[in-house]
């Protein structure tokens, strides 16, 4: 049994190409006159007089990273390396160290983000179990003359503030110390649901 080839046959309209060109030009002309003559609410494209008028970033805009601090000013990060592992651009560098606080096993001695390598995917924010890193600053990285100026350390990331509406749920994600009458066990399962909408487990 032979192989039967089935193919579409072009009509005279497709073979001439002229009707297709005219149809495309018609759409272009229609959009042009609608954007020029129509009222602003019916235009396809809204012209922004930049830089005199700047477009406000949407609420879910992924801005620069920041580290969420605890009440004592230390970062909520517990150096679990989840964000560094999830980052496809490998722009996060963490060096962990031991802490004297019995409620926290580790803390980041070094926490650096290379904003030039970041692809703004947000996977680091999704991977963090403690809601310690966010991209709710509403700002984008500023241009730099030297590459080293785009490396943000722990102090730099803690100094960056988030937008006011995203800071409402920030508080310490460390369980309070056990009372004298308690069992002495720290409940690590009691997390904090911050503005990021996730539960911190440390």
Coordinates of C-alpha atoms in Angstrom, one line a residue:
X1 CA 0.0 0.0 0.0
X2 CA 1.5 3.3 -1.0
X3 CA 1.8 6.4 1.0
X4 CA -0.8 9.0 0.2
X5 CA 0.3 12.6 0.6
X6 CA -2.4 15.0 1.6
X7 CA -1.6 18.7 1.2
X8 CA -3.7 21.9 1.1
X9 CA -4.2 23.5 -2.2
X10 CA -3.8 27.3 -2.4
X11 CA -6.6 29.1 -4.0
X12 CA -6.3 32.0 -6.4
X13 CA -6.5 34.5 -3.6
X14 CA -3.5 33.0 -1.8
X15 CA -1.5 32.6 -5.0
X16 CA -1.8 36.3 -6.0
X17 CA -0.6 37.5 -2.6
X18 CA -2.1 40.9 -3.3
X19 CA -5.3 40.4 -1.3
X20 CA -3.3 39.3 1.7
X21 CA -1.1 42.4 1.5
X22 CA -4.1 44.7 1.2
X23 CA -5.7 43.0 4.2
X24 CA -2.6 43.6 6.3
X25 CA -2.3 47.2 5.2
X26 CA -6.0 47.7 6.0
X27 CA -5.4 46.5 9.6
X28 CA -2.4 48.8 9.9
X29 CA -4.3 51.8 8.6
X30 CA -7.3 51.0 10.8
X31 CA -5.1 50.9 13.9
X32 CA -3.3 54.1 12.9
X33 CA -6.4 56.2 12.5
X34 CA -8.0 54.8 15.6
X35 CA -5.0 55.7 17.7
X36 CA -4.9 59.2 16.2
X37 CA -8.5 60.2 16.0
X38 CA -10.4 58.1 18.6
X39 CA -10.9 59.3 22.2
X40 CA -8.3 58.1 24.8
X41 CA -10.6 55.4 26.2
X42 CA -11.0 53.7 22.8
X43 CA -7.4 53.8 21.6
X44 CA -5.5 50.6 21.2
X45 CA -2.2 52.2 22.4
X46 CA -2.0 54.8 25.1
X47 CA 0.9 57.3 24.6
X48 CA 2.8 58.2 27.7
X49 CA 4.7 61.5 27.7
X50 CA 7.9 60.0 29.2
X51 CA 9.9 61.3 31.1
X52 CA 7.4 64.0 32.1
X53 CA 4.9 61.3 32.9
X54 CA 6.0 58.0 34.3
X55 CA 4.0 54.7 34.2
X56 CA 3.3 53.3 37.7
X57 CA 4.5 49.8 38.1
X58 CA 1.8 47.2 38.6
X59 CA 1.2 45.8 42.1
X60 CA 2.8 42.4 41.2
X61 CA 5.9 44.0 39.6
X62 CA 9.0 42.1 40.4
X63 CA 11.5 44.7 41.6
X64 CA 14.8 44.5 43.3
X65 CA 15.4 41.9 46.0
X66 CA 15.4 42.7 49.6
X67 CA 15.9 40.7 52.8
X68 CA 13.1 40.8 55.4
X69 CA 14.4 41.7 58.8
X70 CA 13.3 40.3 62.2
X71 CA 12.4 42.6 65.0
X72 CA 16.0 42.7 66.2
X73 CA 17.2 43.7 62.7
X74 CA 18.8 40.4 61.7
X75 CA 17.7 38.8 58.4
X76 CA 15.0 36.1 58.6
X77 CA 17.2 33.9 56.4
X78 CA 18.3 30.7 58.0
X79 CA 20.8 29.8 55.3
X80 CA 18.9 26.8 53.9
X81 CA 20.3 27.5 50.4
X82 CA 16.8 26.9 48.9
X83 CA 17.0 30.2 46.9
X84 CA 20.5 29.7 45.8
X85 CA 19.6 26.2 44.5
X86 CA 16.4 27.4 42.8
X87 CA 18.1 30.3 41.0
X88 CA 18.6 29.4 37.3
X89 CA 21.1 32.3 36.8
X90 CA 23.3 31.4 39.8
X91 CA 23.3 35.0 41.0
X92 CA 22.8 34.2 44.7
X93 CA 25.8 33.4 46.9
X94 CA 25.4 32.4 50.5
X95 CA 27.9 31.4 53.2
X96 CA 26.3 29.9 56.2
X97 CA 27.5 30.1 59.8
X98 CA 26.4 28.8 63.2
X99 CA 24.5 31.0 65.6
X100 CA 24.3 31.1 69.4
X101 CA 20.5 31.3 69.2
X102 CA 19.1 27.8 69.9
X103 CA 16.0 28.5 68.0
X104 CA 17.9 29.0 64.7
X105 CA 20.5 26.5 63.5
X106 CA 22.2 28.7 60.9
X107 CA 22.4 32.3 59.7
X108 CA 23.9 33.8 56.5
X109 CA 27.4 35.1 57.2
X110 CA 27.4 36.3 53.5
X111 CA 24.4 36.8 51.4
X112 CA 25.1 38.4 48.0
X113 CA 23.0 38.9 44.9
X114 CA 24.4 39.8 41.5
X115 CA 21.6 41.9 40.0
X116 CA 23.3 41.9 36.6
X117 CA 23.0 38.1 36.4
X118 CA 19.4 38.0 37.8
X119 CA 16.8 37.1 35.2
X120 CA 13.9 38.4 37.5
X121 CA 12.1 35.0 37.5
X122 CA 11.1 35.1 41.1
X123 CA 12.0 31.5 41.8
X124 CA 14.1 32.5 44.8
X125 CA 11.0 34.1 46.4
X126 CA 8.9 31.1 45.8
X127 CA 11.5 28.7 47.1
X128 CA 12.2 30.5 50.4
X129 CA 10.4 28.6 53.3
X130 CA 10.8 31.6 55.7
X131 CA 9.6 34.4 53.5
X132 CA 13.0 36.0 54.0
X133 CA 13.5 37.3 50.5
X134 CA 11.1 39.4 48.5
X135 CA 10.9 41.3 45.3
X136 CA 8.2 43.8 46.4
X137 CA 10.4 46.9 46.4
X138 CA 8.7 48.4 43.4
X139 CA 12.1 49.6 42.0
X140 CA 14.4 48.2 39.4
X141 CA 18.3 48.1 39.6
X142 CA 19.9 51.4 38.8
X143 CA 22.6 51.6 36.1
X144 CA 26.1 51.2 37.3
X145 CA 29.5 52.0 35.8
X146 CA 31.3 49.1 37.4
X147 CA 30.1 45.5 37.7
X148 CA 31.0 45.3 41.4
X149 CA 28.5 48.0 42.1
X150 CA 25.7 45.6 41.1
X151 CA 26.6 43.1 43.8
X152 CA 24.3 43.7 46.7
X153 CA 25.4 42.3 50.1
X154 CA 23.4 41.4 53.2
X155 CA 23.5 45.0 54.6
X156 CA 22.4 46.4 51.3
X157 CA 19.5 44.0 50.9
X158 CA 18.3 44.7 54.5
X159 CA 18.4 48.5 53.9
X160 CA 16.0 48.2 50.9
X161 CA 12.4 48.7 52.0
X162 CA 9.4 47.1 50.4
X163 CA 6.3 49.0 49.4
X164 CA 4.1 50.1 52.3
X165 CA 1.2 47.8 51.4
X166 CA 3.5 44.8 51.5
X167 CA 5.1 45.4 54.9
X168 CA 1.9 45.0 56.9
X169 CA 2.6 41.3 57.7
X170 CA 6.2 41.6 58.6
X171 CA 7.2 40.4 62.1
X172 CA 9.6 37.9 63.6
X173 CA 9.4 34.4 62.1
X174 CA 11.2 32.9 65.1
X175 CA 9.0 31.2 67.7
X176 CA 9.1 32.8 71.1
X177 CA 11.4 31.2 73.7
X178 CA 9.7 28.5 75.9
X179 CA 8.5 29.6 79.3
X180 CA 9.8 28.2 82.5
X181 CA 6.7 26.1 82.9
X182 CA 6.9 24.7 79.4
X183 CA 8.5 21.6 78.1
X184 CA 11.6 23.5 76.8
X185 CA 10.8 22.5 73.2
X186 CA 10.7 25.3 70.6
X187 CA 7.8 24.9 68.2
X188 CA 9.4 25.4 64.8
X189 CA 6.2 24.6 63.0
X190 CA 4.7 27.9 64.1
X191 CA 5.5 30.1 61.2
X192 CA 4.6 33.5 59.9
X193 CA 2.3 34.2 57.0
X194 CA 3.7 37.5 55.7
X195 CA 2.7 39.7 52.8
X196 CA 4.2 37.2 50.4
X197 CA 1.4 34.8 51.2
X198 CA 3.6 31.8 52.3
X199 CA 4.2 30.3 55.7
X200 CA 7.6 30.5 57.2
X201 CA 8.6 27.4 59.0
X202 CA 11.5 28.7 61.1

